PDB file of C-alpha atoms and ligand atoms in Angstrom:
ATOM      1  CA  UNK A   1      42.151  58.640  59.161  1.00  0.00           C
ATOM      2  CA  UNK A   2      45.960  58.823  59.143  1.00  0.00           C
ATOM      3  CA  UNK A   3      47.234  61.996  60.792  1.00  0.00           C
ATOM      4  CA  UNK A   4      49.159  62.948  57.663  1.00  0.00           C
ATOM      5  CA  UNK A   5      45.962  63.007  55.561  1.00  0.00           C
ATOM      6  CA  UNK A   6      44.833  66.431  54.402  1.00  0.00           C
ATOM      7  CA  UNK A   7      41.585  67.442  56.045  1.00  0.00           C
ATOM      8  CA  UNK A   8      40.913  71.056  55.174  1.00  0.00           C
ATOM      9  CA  UNK A   9      38.143  71.627  52.663  1.00  0.00           C
ATOM     10  CA  UNK A  10      39.576  74.216  50.272  1.00  0.00           C
ATOM     11  CA  UNK A  11      36.176  74.632  48.591  1.00  0.00           C
ATOM     12  CA  UNK A  12      34.548  75.885  51.790  1.00  0.00           C
ATOM     13  CA  UNK A  13      34.231  79.579  52.464  1.00  0.00           C
ATOM     14  CA  UNK A  14      35.053  80.354  56.065  1.00  0.00           C
ATOM     15  CA  UNK A  15      33.945  83.483  57.834  1.00  0.00           C
ATOM     16  CA  UNK A  16      35.417  83.985  61.255  1.00  0.00           C
ATOM     17  CA  UNK A  17      33.240  85.723  63.859  1.00  0.00           C
ATOM     18  CA  UNK A  18      35.426  87.226  66.557  1.00  0.00           C
ATOM     19  CA  UNK A  19      34.199  87.255  70.120  1.00  0.00           C
ATOM     20  CA  UNK A  20      32.378  90.551  70.788  1.00  0.00           C
ATOM     21  CA  UNK A  21      34.271  90.796  74.076  1.00  0.00           C
ATOM     22  CA  UNK A  22      37.694  90.691  72.437  1.00  0.00           C
ATOM     23  CA  UNK A  23      39.711  93.890  72.575  1.00  0.00           C
ATOM     24  CA  UNK A  24      41.236  93.992  69.108  1.00  0.00           C
ATOM     25  CA  UNK A  25      41.391  96.824  66.603  1.00  0.00           C
ATOM     26  CA  UNK A  26      42.103  94.534  63.646  1.00  0.00           C
ATOM     27  CA  UNK A  27      38.779  92.746  63.293  1.00  0.00           C
ATOM     28  CA  UNK A  28      37.971  94.950  60.279  1.00  0.00           C
ATOM     29  CA  UNK A  29      40.674  93.013  58.380  1.00  0.00           C
ATOM     30  CA  UNK A  30      38.606  89.825  58.612  1.00  0.00           C
ATOM     31  CA  UNK A  31      37.251  88.551  55.283  1.00  0.00           C
ATOM     32  CA  UNK A  32      35.280  85.538  54.106  1.00  0.00           C
ATOM     33  CA  UNK A  33      38.088  83.366  52.794  1.00  0.00           C
ATOM     34  CA  UNK A  34      38.737  79.988  51.241  1.00  0.00           C
ATOM     35  CA  UNK A  35      41.652  78.030  52.744  1.00  0.00           C
ATOM     36  CA  UNK A  36      44.723  78.292  50.497  1.00  0.00           C
ATOM     37  CA  UNK A  37      45.696  74.634  50.890  1.00  0.00           C
ATOM     38  CA  UNK A  38      44.650  71.401  52.603  1.00  0.00           C
ATOM     39  CA  UNK A  39      47.524  71.765  55.031  1.00  0.00           C
ATOM     40  CA  UNK A  40      50.346  74.182  55.790  1.00  0.00           C
ATOM     41  CA  UNK A  41      51.239  75.622  52.379  1.00  0.00           C
ATOM     42  CA  UNK A  42      54.978  75.880  53.024  1.00  0.00           C
ATOM     43  CA  UNK A  43      55.276  72.522  54.799  1.00  0.00           C
ATOM     44  CA  UNK A  44      53.461  70.760  51.965  1.00  0.00           C
ATOM     45  CA  UNK A  45      55.947  72.243  49.489  1.00  0.00           C
ATOM     46  CA  UNK A  46      58.887  71.262  51.676  1.00  0.00           C
ATOM     47  CA  UNK A  47      57.517  67.792  52.468  1.00  0.00           C
ATOM     48  CA  UNK A  48      57.699  68.692  56.153  1.00  0.00           C
ATOM     49  CA  UNK A  49      55.356  67.714  58.989  1.00  0.00           C
ATOM     50  CA  UNK A  50      53.383  70.140  61.148  1.00  0.00           C
ATOM     51  CA  UNK A  51      51.679  69.908  64.521  1.00  0.00           C
ATOM     52  CA  UNK A  52      48.568  72.106  64.281  1.00  0.00           C
ATOM     53  CA  UNK A  53      47.078  74.212  61.506  1.00  0.00           C
ATOM     54  CA  UNK A  54      46.146  77.884  61.622  1.00  0.00           C
ATOM     55  CA  UNK A  55      44.443  79.933  58.931  1.00  0.00           C
ATOM     56  CA  UNK A  56      44.829  83.624  58.172  1.00  0.00           C
ATOM     57  CA  UNK A  57      41.329  85.104  58.213  1.00  0.00           C
ATOM     58  CA  UNK A  58      42.446  88.016  56.033  1.00  0.00           C
ATOM     59  CA  UNK A  59      43.599  86.032  52.965  1.00  0.00           C
ATOM     60  CA  UNK A  60      43.035  82.341  53.756  1.00  0.00           C
ATOM     61  CA  UNK A  61      46.712  81.328  53.990  1.00  0.00           C
ATOM     62  CA  UNK A  62      47.023  78.032  55.846  1.00  0.00           C
ATOM     63  CA  UNK A  63      50.131  77.730  58.006  1.00  0.00           C
ATOM     64  CA  UNK A  64      51.402  75.732  60.947  1.00  0.00           C
ATOM     65  CA  UNK A  65      51.459  76.662  64.631  1.00  0.00           C
ATOM     66  CA  UNK A  66      54.427  77.712  66.756  1.00  0.00           C
ATOM     67  CA  UNK A  67      54.847  74.155  68.050  1.00  0.00           C
ATOM     68  CA  UNK A  68      55.580  73.089  64.485  1.00  0.00           C
ATOM     69  CA  UNK A  69      59.092  73.194  63.030  1.00  0.00           C
ATOM     70  CA  UNK A  70      58.104  75.710  60.351  1.00  0.00           C
ATOM     71  CA  UNK A  71      56.038  78.198  62.449  1.00  0.00           C
ATOM     72  CA  UNK A  72      54.586  79.268  59.120  1.00  0.00           C
ATOM     73  CA  UNK A  73      51.450  80.962  60.479  1.00  0.00           C
ATOM     74  CA  UNK A  74      53.588  83.397  62.483  1.00  0.00           C
ATOM     75  CA  UNK A  75      55.940  83.869  59.519  1.00  0.00           C
ATOM     76  CA  UNK A  76      52.931  84.732  57.372  1.00  0.00           C
ATOM     77  CA  UNK A  77      51.961  87.468  59.837  1.00  0.00           C
ATOM     78  CA  UNK A  78      55.477  88.939  59.748  1.00  0.00           C
ATOM     79  CA  UNK A  79      55.543  88.848  55.946  1.00  0.00           C
ATOM     80  CA  UNK A  80      52.074  90.285  55.331  1.00  0.00           C
ATOM     81  CA  UNK A  81      50.949  92.157  58.500  1.00  0.00           C
ATOM     82  CA  UNK A  82      47.767  90.075  58.430  1.00  0.00           C
ATOM     83  CA  UNK A  83      47.132  90.245  62.154  1.00  0.00           C
ATOM     84  CA  UNK A  84      44.310  87.781  62.745  1.00  0.00           C
ATOM     85  CA  UNK A  85      44.331  84.022  62.360  1.00  0.00           C
ATOM     86  CA  UNK A  86      42.138  81.211  63.601  1.00  0.00           C
ATOM     87  CA  UNK A  87      42.616  77.577  64.407  1.00  0.00           C
ATOM     88  CA  UNK A  88      41.387  75.203  61.715  1.00  0.00           C
ATOM     89  CA  UNK A  89      41.833  72.119  63.851  1.00  0.00           C
ATOM     90  CA  UNK A  90      38.626  70.047  63.926  1.00  0.00           C
ATOM     91  CA  UNK A  91      36.250  71.411  66.553  1.00  0.00           C
ATOM     92  CA  UNK A  92      38.340  74.491  67.343  1.00  0.00           C
ATOM     93  CA  UNK A  93      36.882  77.948  66.721  1.00  0.00           C
ATOM     94  CA  UNK A  94      39.228  80.310  68.505  1.00  0.00           C
ATOM     95  CA  UNK A  95      41.143  83.070  66.794  1.00  0.00           C
ATOM     96  CA  UNK A  96      44.210  85.086  67.723  1.00  0.00           C
ATOM     97  CA  UNK A  97      45.433  88.589  67.035  1.00  0.00           C
ATOM     98  CA  UNK A  98      49.227  88.697  66.731  1.00  0.00           C
ATOM     99  CA  UNK A  99      49.365  92.428  67.438  1.00  0.00           C
ATOM    100  CA  UNK A 100      47.018  92.711  70.427  1.00  0.00           C
ATOM    101  CA  UNK A 101      47.991  89.189  71.593  1.00  0.00           C
ATOM    102  CA  UNK A 102      44.403  88.372  72.488  1.00  0.00           C
ATOM    103  CA  UNK A 103      42.181  85.442  71.795  1.00  0.00           C
ATOM    104  CA  UNK A 104      39.234  86.369  69.593  1.00  0.00           C
TER     105      UNK A 104
HETATM  106 ZN1   ZN B   1      44.148  93.098  66.985  1.00  0.00          ZN
HETATM  107 ZN1   ZN B   2      54.395  74.964  58.082  1.00  0.00          ZN
HETATM  108 ZN1   ZN B   3      47.044  86.387  55.216  1.00  0.00          ZN
END
């Protein structure tokens, strides 16, 4: 599969289960969500490449990581105050709270 191929299933409903050991007061924001796009929403519109994909577990917005030019996942947090995202890279299950700066 070429690396530029979209690989996120936007029909799938994803529910993120945070680690019970994580110290985060924002886990009540977490919803069952459908990914907003097959790749970073903003990068797809701009025709720009990304490095890794992250998904907001509050609304399903798909954005790119901080190693990407756009840093759209972090921008989404600043625009919406949606504090918790997770990796949607194949095989990765970890989440991150932008406010508590802890892995979930
Ligand atoms: Zn938190
Ligand atoms: Zn992006
Ligand atoms: Zn969101």
